Coordinates of C-alpha atoms in Angstrom, one line a residue:
M863 CA 35.9 6.9 -2.1
S864 CA 34.8 3.8 -3.9
L865 CA 31.1 2.8 -3.8
E866 CA 29.9 -0.6 -4.8
V867 CA 26.7 -2.6 -4.3
A868 CA 26.4 -6.2 -3.3
T869 CA 24.1 -8.7 -1.7
P870 CA 24.9 -9.4 2.0
R871 CA 25.3 -13.1 2.5
T872 CA 27.2 -13.9 5.7
E873 CA 25.8 -13.3 9.2
A874 CA 28.3 -10.5 9.7
E875 CA 27.3 -8.8 6.5
M876 CA 23.6 -9.1 7.3
A877 CA 24.2 -7.7 10.7
A878 CA 26.1 -4.7 9.2
H879 CA 23.2 -4.3 6.7
R880 CA 20.6 -4.2 9.5
R881 CA 22.8 -1.8 11.6
A882 CA 23.2 0.7 8.8
I883 CA 19.5 0.8 8.1
A884 CA 18.6 1.0 11.8
T885 CA 20.9 3.9 12.2
A886 CA 19.4 5.7 9.2
F887 CA 16.0 5.6 11.0
G888 CA 17.3 6.8 14.3
Q889 CA 17.1 3.4 15.9
I890 CA 19.6 1.8 18.2
P891 CA 21.3 -1.0 16.4
G892 CA 21.2 -4.5 17.8
T893 CA 18.1 -4.0 20.0
D894 CA 15.7 -6.2 18.0
D895 CA 15.1 -9.6 19.5
Q896 CA 16.0 -12.7 17.5
T897 CA 12.4 -13.5 16.8
M898 CA 11.8 -10.2 15.2
I899 CA 15.0 -10.5 13.2
D900 CA 14.0 -14.0 12.0
Q901 CA 10.5 -12.8 11.0
Q902 CA 11.9 -9.8 9.0
R903 CA 14.5 -12.0 7.3
A904 CA 11.7 -14.4 6.3
L905 CA 9.7 -11.6 4.9
V906 CA 12.3 -10.3 2.5
E907 CA 14.1 -12.0 -0.4
Q908 CA 17.8 -12.2 -1.0
A909 CA 17.4 -11.2 -4.6
H910 CA 16.0 -7.9 -3.4
T911 CA 18.4 -7.3 -0.6
V912 CA 21.1 -4.7 -1.5
A913 CA 23.9 -3.3 0.5
V914 CA 26.0 -0.3 -0.5
L915 CA 29.6 -0.3 0.5
D916 CA 32.2 2.5 0.8
T917 CA 35.7 1.0 0.4
G918 CA 34.4 -2.3 1.6
E919 CA 32.3 -1.1 4.6
I920 CA 28.6 -1.5 4.5
I921 CA 27.1 2.0 4.9
G922 CA 23.5 1.4 3.9
G923 CA 21.1 -0.9 2.3
L924 CA 17.6 -1.8 1.4
S925 CA 15.5 -5.0 1.2
G926 CA 12.3 -6.2 -0.5
A927 CA 10.1 -9.0 -1.7
E928 CA 7.8 -9.8 -4.6
F929 CA 4.0 -10.0 -4.6
D930 CA 1.0 -9.5 -6.9
L931 CA -0.2 -6.0 -7.5
T932 CA -3.9 -5.6 -8.5
L933 CA -4.7 -3.3 -11.4
P934 CA -8.0 -1.7 -12.4
G935 CA -10.3 -4.5 -13.5
G936 CA -9.0 -7.1 -11.2
A937 CA -6.0 -8.5 -13.1
S938 CA -2.6 -8.6 -11.3
V939 CA 1.0 -8.2 -12.2
R940 CA 4.1 -9.3 -10.4
A941 CA 5.9 -6.5 -8.6
A942 CA 8.5 -5.8 -6.0
G943 CA 8.1 -4.0 -2.8
V944 CA 11.3 -2.2 -1.6
A945 CA 11.6 -1.3 2.1
G946 CA 14.0 -0.3 4.8
V947 CA 15.9 2.1 2.5
G948 CA 18.6 3.7 4.6
L949 CA 22.1 5.1 4.8
N950 CA 24.3 5.8 7.8
P951 CA 23.6 9.5 8.4
A952 CA 27.3 10.2 8.6
R953 CA 27.9 8.7 5.1
T954 CA 25.2 10.4 3.0
G955 CA 25.8 12.8 0.0
R956 CA 28.1 10.3 -1.7
G957 CA 25.7 8.7 -4.2
G958 CA 24.9 5.7 -2.0
L959 CA 21.1 6.1 -2.3
R960 CA 21.2 6.3 -6.0
A961 CA 23.6 3.3 -6.3
M962 CA 21.4 1.0 -4.3
M963 CA 18.1 2.2 -5.8
E964 CA 19.3 1.8 -9.3
E965 CA 20.7 -1.7 -8.5
H966 CA 17.3 -2.6 -7.1
L967 CA 15.5 -1.5 -10.2
R968 CA 18.0 -3.3 -12.5
R969 CA 17.3 -6.5 -10.5
C970 CA 13.6 -6.1 -10.9
V971 CA 13.9 -5.7 -14.7
S972 CA 16.2 -8.7 -14.9
R973 CA 13.5 -10.8 -13.1
G974 CA 10.7 -9.6 -15.5
L975 CA 8.8 -7.7 -12.9
A976 CA 6.2 -5.2 -14.1
A977 CA 6.9 -2.5 -11.4
S978 CA 8.6 -1.7 -8.2
T979 CA 6.6 -0.2 -5.3
L980 CA 7.3 1.4 -2.0
W981 CA 5.9 3.4 0.9
A982 CA 7.9 6.6 1.2
S983 CA 9.1 7.7 4.6
E984 CA 10.3 10.9 2.8
S985 CA 8.1 11.7 -0.2
G986 CA 10.7 14.0 -1.8
L987 CA 13.3 11.2 -2.4
Y988 CA 11.8 8.8 -4.8
G989 CA 10.5 10.8 -7.7
R990 CA 14.1 11.0 -9.0
F991 CA 14.1 7.3 -9.5
G992 CA 10.8 7.2 -11.4
Y993 CA 8.3 6.4 -8.6
G994 CA 5.0 8.2 -8.5
P995 CA 2.4 8.3 -5.7
A996 CA -0.3 5.9 -6.9
T997 CA -2.7 5.6 -4.0
T998 CA -3.7 7.9 -1.1
L999 CA -5.0 7.0 2.3
A1000 CA -6.5 8.8 5.3
I1001 CA -6.9 8.5 9.1
H1002 CA -10.5 8.9 10.1
E1003 CA -12.1 9.1 13.5
L1004 CA -15.8 8.4 14.2
T1005 CA -17.4 10.1 17.2
V1006 CA -19.6 7.3 18.6
E1007 CA -22.1 9.6 20.3
G1008 CA -24.7 10.5 17.6
A1009 CA -23.1 8.3 15.0
Q1010 CA -26.3 6.6 13.8
F1011 CA -26.8 5.1 10.4
R1012 CA -29.6 6.5 8.2
T1013 CA -30.9 3.0 7.9
P1014 CA -30.1 0.1 10.3
P1015 CA -27.5 -2.5 9.1
G1016 CA -29.0 -5.7 7.7
S1017 CA -29.9 -8.3 10.3
G1018 CA -29.0 -11.4 8.2
G1019 CA -25.3 -11.6 9.0
R1020 CA -23.4 -11.7 12.3
S1021 CA -20.2 -10.4 13.8
D1022 CA -18.0 -12.0 16.4
I1023 CA -14.5 -11.8 18.0
I1024 CA -12.3 -14.8 17.2
F1025 CA -9.9 -15.5 20.0
D1026 CA -8.2 -18.5 18.5
R1027 CA -5.3 -17.0 16.6
E1028 CA -5.0 -19.7 14.0
Q1029 CA -8.7 -19.6 13.2
A1030 CA -8.6 -15.8 13.1
R1031 CA -5.6 -15.9 10.8
R1032 CA -7.3 -18.4 8.5
L1033 CA -10.5 -16.2 8.3
V1034 CA -8.7 -12.9 7.9
T1035 CA -6.4 -14.4 5.2
E1036 CA -9.4 -15.7 3.2
I1037 CA -11.2 -12.3 3.4
Y1038 CA -8.1 -10.4 2.5
G1039 CA -7.4 -12.6 -0.5
R1040 CA -10.9 -11.9 -1.9
Y1041 CA -10.4 -8.2 -1.1
V1042 CA -7.1 -8.0 -3.0
G1043 CA -8.8 -9.5 -6.1
Q1044 CA -11.3 -6.7 -6.3
T1045 CA -9.2 -3.7 -5.2
P1046 CA -6.8 -1.9 -7.5
G1047 CA -3.6 -1.0 -5.7
A1048 CA -3.9 -3.9 -3.2
T1049 CA -1.0 -6.3 -2.8
S1050 CA -0.9 -10.0 -2.0
R1051 CA 0.7 -11.2 1.2
S1052 CA 3.0 -14.2 1.8
E1053 CA 2.8 -16.5 4.8
A1054 CA 5.8 -14.6 6.3
W1055 CA 3.9 -11.4 5.9
W1056 CA 0.9 -12.9 7.8
D1057 CA 3.4 -14.0 10.5
M1058 CA 4.3 -10.3 10.9
V1059 CA 0.6 -9.3 11.1
F1060 CA -0.3 -11.8 13.7
S1061 CA 2.8 -12.4 15.7
S1062 CA 4.8 -9.2 16.0
P1063 CA 4.9 -6.2 18.3
D1064 CA 3.0 -3.0 17.3
G1065 CA 5.1 -1.2 14.6
W1066 CA 5.3 -0.1 11.0
L1067 CA 5.0 -3.6 9.5
S1068 CA 2.6 -5.0 12.0
P1069 CA -0.6 -4.0 13.8
G1070 CA 0.7 -5.7 17.0
P1071 CA -1.6 -7.7 19.3
R1072 CA -5.2 -6.9 18.3
L1073 CA -8.6 -8.4 18.6
A1074 CA -9.9 -10.0 15.4
L1075 CA -13.5 -9.1 14.6
I1076 CA -15.0 -11.2 11.8
H1077 CA -18.3 -10.6 10.0
W1078 CA -20.2 -13.3 8.2
N1079 CA -22.9 -12.5 5.6
D1080 CA -26.4 -14.0 5.6
R1081 CA -25.1 -17.0 3.7
G1082 CA -22.6 -17.8 6.4
Q1083 CA -19.6 -16.6 4.3
P1084 CA -16.9 -14.5 6.1
D1085 CA -16.9 -11.1 4.3
G1086 CA -15.3 -8.6 6.6
Y1087 CA -12.8 -8.1 9.4
A1088 CA -11.3 -5.5 11.7
L1089 CA -8.1 -5.8 13.7
Y1090 CA -8.5 -3.5 16.7
K1091 CA -7.6 -2.8 20.3
V1092 CA -8.8 -0.3 22.9
V1093 CA -6.4 2.6 23.7
D1094 CA -6.8 4.7 26.8
P1095 CA -5.6 8.3 25.9
H1096 CA -4.9 8.9 29.6
G1097 CA -2.6 5.9 30.0
G1098 CA -4.9 4.1 32.4
D1099 CA -4.6 6.8 35.0
S1100 CA -8.0 8.4 34.7
W1101 CA -11.5 7.5 35.8
I1102 CA -12.9 9.2 32.7
C1103 CA -14.3 6.6 30.3
D1104 CA -13.3 8.0 26.9
G1105 CA -11.3 5.2 25.4
V1106 CA -10.5 4.9 21.6
V1107 CA -11.1 1.9 19.5
S1108 CA -8.0 1.8 17.4
V1109 CA -8.6 -0.1 14.1
R1110 CA -5.4 -1.0 12.2
E1111 CA -6.9 -3.1 9.4
F1112 CA -10.5 -2.7 8.3
V1113 CA -11.8 -4.7 5.3
G1114 CA -15.4 -5.2 4.2
L1115 CA -16.2 -7.0 0.9
S1116 CA -19.5 -5.1 0.8
I1117 CA -20.8 -1.9 2.3
E1118 CA -23.2 -4.0 4.5
A1119 CA -20.2 -5.8 6.0
E1120 CA -18.5 -2.5 6.7
R1121 CA -21.6 -1.1 8.3
A1122 CA -22.0 -4.2 10.5
L1123 CA -18.4 -4.1 11.6
V1124 CA -18.8 -0.4 12.6
D1125 CA -22.1 -1.1 14.4
F1126 CA -20.2 -3.7 16.5
L1127 CA -17.3 -1.4 17.2
K1128 CA -19.6 1.5 18.2
A1129 CA -20.8 -0.7 21.1
V1130 CA -17.4 -1.5 22.5
P1131 CA -17.7 -0.5 26.2
L1132 CA -16.1 2.7 27.7
C1133 CA -15.1 4.0 24.3
R1134 CA -16.1 7.4 22.8
R1135 CA -14.3 7.3 19.4
I1136 CA -13.3 4.8 16.7
R1137 CA -10.0 5.6 15.0
F1138 CA -9.4 4.0 11.6
D1139 CA -5.7 4.2 11.0
M1140 CA -5.8 3.4 7.2
T1141 CA -8.9 4.0 5.1
P1142 CA -9.6 5.4 1.7
V1143 CA -9.8 9.2 1.6
A1144 CA -13.4 8.8 0.2
F1145 CA -14.5 6.6 3.1
P1146 CA -17.9 5.1 2.0
L1147 CA -19.1 5.0 5.5
R1148 CA -19.7 8.7 5.4
H1149 CA -22.6 8.3 3.0
H1150 CA -24.5 6.0 5.5
L1151 CA -24.3 8.3 8.5
A1152 CA -27.4 10.3 9.5
D1153 CA -24.9 13.0 10.6
P1154 CA -21.8 12.7 8.3
R1155 CA -19.9 15.2 10.6
R1156 CA -19.5 12.4 13.2
L1157 CA -16.8 11.1 10.9
H1158 CA -13.7 13.3 10.9
Q1159 CA -10.7 13.0 8.5
I1160 CA -7.7 13.5 10.7
E1161 CA -5.1 13.4 8.0
A1162 CA -4.5 12.2 4.4
H1163 CA -1.3 11.5 2.6
D1164 CA 0.3 9.4 -0.1
G1165 CA 0.3 5.6 0.2
L1166 CA 1.8 3.2 -2.3
W1167 CA 4.3 4.5 -4.8
V1168 CA 4.7 2.8 -8.2
R1169 CA 7.7 2.7 -10.5
P1170 CA 6.7 1.3 -13.9
L1171 CA 9.3 -1.2 -15.3
D1172 CA 7.3 -2.9 -18.1
V1173 CA 5.0 -0.4 -19.8
P1174 CA 3.3 -2.9 -22.2
Q1175 CA 2.5 -5.3 -19.4
L1176 CA 1.1 -2.7 -17.1
L1177 CA -1.0 -0.9 -19.7
G1178 CA -2.0 -4.2 -21.3
A1179 CA -3.1 -6.0 -18.1
R1180 CA -5.4 -3.4 -16.7
R1181 CA -9.0 -2.8 -17.8
Y1182 CA -10.5 0.4 -19.2
Q1183 CA -13.9 2.1 -19.0
T1184 CA -14.0 3.4 -22.5
S1185 CA -12.4 2.9 -25.9
G1186 CA -9.9 5.0 -27.7
Q1187 CA -6.3 5.3 -28.7
V1188 CA -3.3 7.5 -27.9
K1189 CA 0.4 7.6 -28.7
L1190 CA 2.7 8.2 -25.7
E1191 CA 6.4 8.1 -24.8
I1192 CA 7.9 7.4 -21.5
A1193 CA 10.9 9.6 -20.6
D1194 CA 12.8 6.8 -18.8
P1195 CA 16.4 7.7 -18.2
L1196 CA 17.3 4.2 -16.9
F1197 CA 15.7 1.8 -19.2
P1198 CA 15.6 2.8 -22.9
A1199 CA 13.4 -0.2 -23.8
Q1200 CA 10.5 1.3 -21.8
R1201 CA 10.5 4.6 -23.6
G1202 CA 8.6 3.6 -26.7
P1203 CA 7.0 5.5 -28.3
W1204 CA 3.9 3.3 -27.7
E1205 CA 0.5 3.3 -29.3
L1206 CA -2.2 2.4 -26.7
Q1207 CA -5.3 1.1 -28.4
V1208 CA -8.4 0.3 -26.2
H1209 CA -11.5 -1.6 -27.3
D1210 CA -14.2 -3.1 -25.2
G1211 CA -12.1 -2.5 -22.0
S1212 CA -9.0 -4.3 -23.2
A1213 CA -5.8 -2.8 -24.6
T1214 CA -3.0 -3.5 -27.0
I1215 CA 0.3 -1.7 -26.8
T1216 CA 2.5 -1.6 -29.8
P1217 CA 5.7 0.3 -30.8
T1218 CA 5.1 3.3 -33.0
S1219 CA 7.2 6.0 -34.7
S1220 CA 6.0 9.1 -32.8
A1221 CA 4.2 10.2 -29.7
D1222 CA 1.6 12.8 -28.9
V1223 CA 2.0 12.8 -25.1
M1224 CA 5.3 12.6 -23.1
L1225 CA 5.2 11.1 -19.6
T1226 CA 7.9 10.5 -17.0
P1227 CA 7.9 7.0 -15.3
G1228 CA 6.6 8.7 -12.1
Q1229 CA 3.7 10.3 -13.9
L1230 CA 2.7 7.0 -15.4
G1231 CA 3.1 5.4 -11.9
A1232 CA 0.8 8.1 -10.4
T1233 CA -1.9 7.8 -13.0
L1234 CA -1.8 4.1 -13.8
L1235 CA -4.2 2.9 -11.1
G1236 CA -6.5 5.9 -11.4
D1237 CA -5.8 7.8 -8.2
T1238 CA -4.3 10.8 -10.0
R1239 CA -5.9 12.1 -13.2
V1240 CA -3.8 12.9 -16.2
G1241 CA -5.8 16.1 -16.4
E1242 CA -4.6 17.1 -12.9
L1243 CA -1.0 16.9 -14.1
V1244 CA -1.7 18.7 -17.3
D1245 CA -3.4 21.5 -15.5
A1246 CA -0.3 21.7 -13.2
G1247 CA 1.9 22.1 -16.3
Q1248 CA 3.6 18.8 -15.7
I1249 CA 2.7 16.7 -18.8
E1250 CA 3.8 17.8 -22.3
G1251 CA 2.0 17.0 -25.5
D1252 CA -0.9 17.6 -27.8
Q1253 CA -4.0 18.8 -26.0
A1254 CA -6.4 16.3 -27.6
A1255 CA -4.1 13.4 -26.9
Q1256 CA -3.7 14.5 -23.3
E1257 CA -7.5 14.6 -22.9
Q1258 CA -7.8 11.2 -24.5
L1259 CA -5.2 9.6 -22.2
D1260 CA -7.0 11.3 -19.2
I1261 CA -10.3 9.6 -20.2
L1262 CA -8.7 6.2 -20.9
L1263 CA -7.0 6.0 -17.5
V1264 CA -10.1 7.0 -15.4
T1265 CA -11.3 4.2 -13.2
R1266 CA -14.7 3.7 -11.6
R1267 CA -13.1 2.6 -8.3
K1268 CA -10.3 4.5 -6.7
P1269 CA -7.2 2.4 -5.9
F1270 CA -6.3 1.8 -2.3
S1271 CA -3.6 0.0 -0.4
F1272 CA -3.0 -0.3 3.3
S1273 CA -0.6 -3.3 3.4
K1274 CA 2.7 -1.8 4.5
F1275 CA 6.0 -3.5 3.9

């Protein structure tokens, strides 16, 4: 056995790359139409496309692209998103996953990226490569009957469905861009990414054909959108009117925009429930309902995973709620330059990170990834016996990494 990693370049190599990944996910290779293949190829970048070969045969691979990742406080860093990680099921257990993941991370470091990110199909795989679950998300359902707001939504704005796809795309792109700038954990989207959102069948990367609902505030500015469709749980074979408004993307730049969008969706004819596929676990809508039990959390799980690759850049770019200092070390087995030890000094919300001679707290890359955006508290990991170090230093780091706003990400890749 002789494993190697390489970038697929010829049409035959790229086809073998797609075939190996499709097989890993239980899909029948070669069934995608050419339009879908072209869209997916436009979405990823060659520099982040890796194949793993066994004696010259492609047995697995991954792909990815670069984008901006928003940190607490609104600053962003350049990061990679890795996707489609898969090996032919008949060729696992030979080190192929490790070979291609480590190659991906080395490429990210060589390109000066601050982090690598992913959505984990299997959450037990990626901690070994230094990824930590940095955001969470939930699926919520709102029972329309009895779902009244404690106070009516403001009357100054308006909501409307935009049927022209180019106009809808322009408005949604504008709103999403402003949303990314104010939401830690959110990721920017390329034009190819938007092509997937607006032109692809329903799937992991795309919401499929959906109605585009836009909200404008009382100053005439677009400040919220929902991409939705109506689903008949009976498959269209019933006279019972209990359809579900299925909302794939839901963005409001203010709570008033969110309330107005929901008020519109509640009035969709023949529907009894609104299902929000990707929302924050702490969905703000609950606090505005006269009966909060109308909103049900169906499930909650990890969202974006982060693998830190440039510790000074990540800690230096984000903002902080309080001042203080702590010395920490990152137990990074792949990249010695990231280990430190580092002294994190925070004053008036800004940080400086400098090398130091000793550390009071030891973190793994995955632990830093999990706590960096503020979704997981350092204290949670300390209480779980996962973080080593001086107690006072642990408490100081816990306080420093706390954020006012929980991170959130729903933009799959």
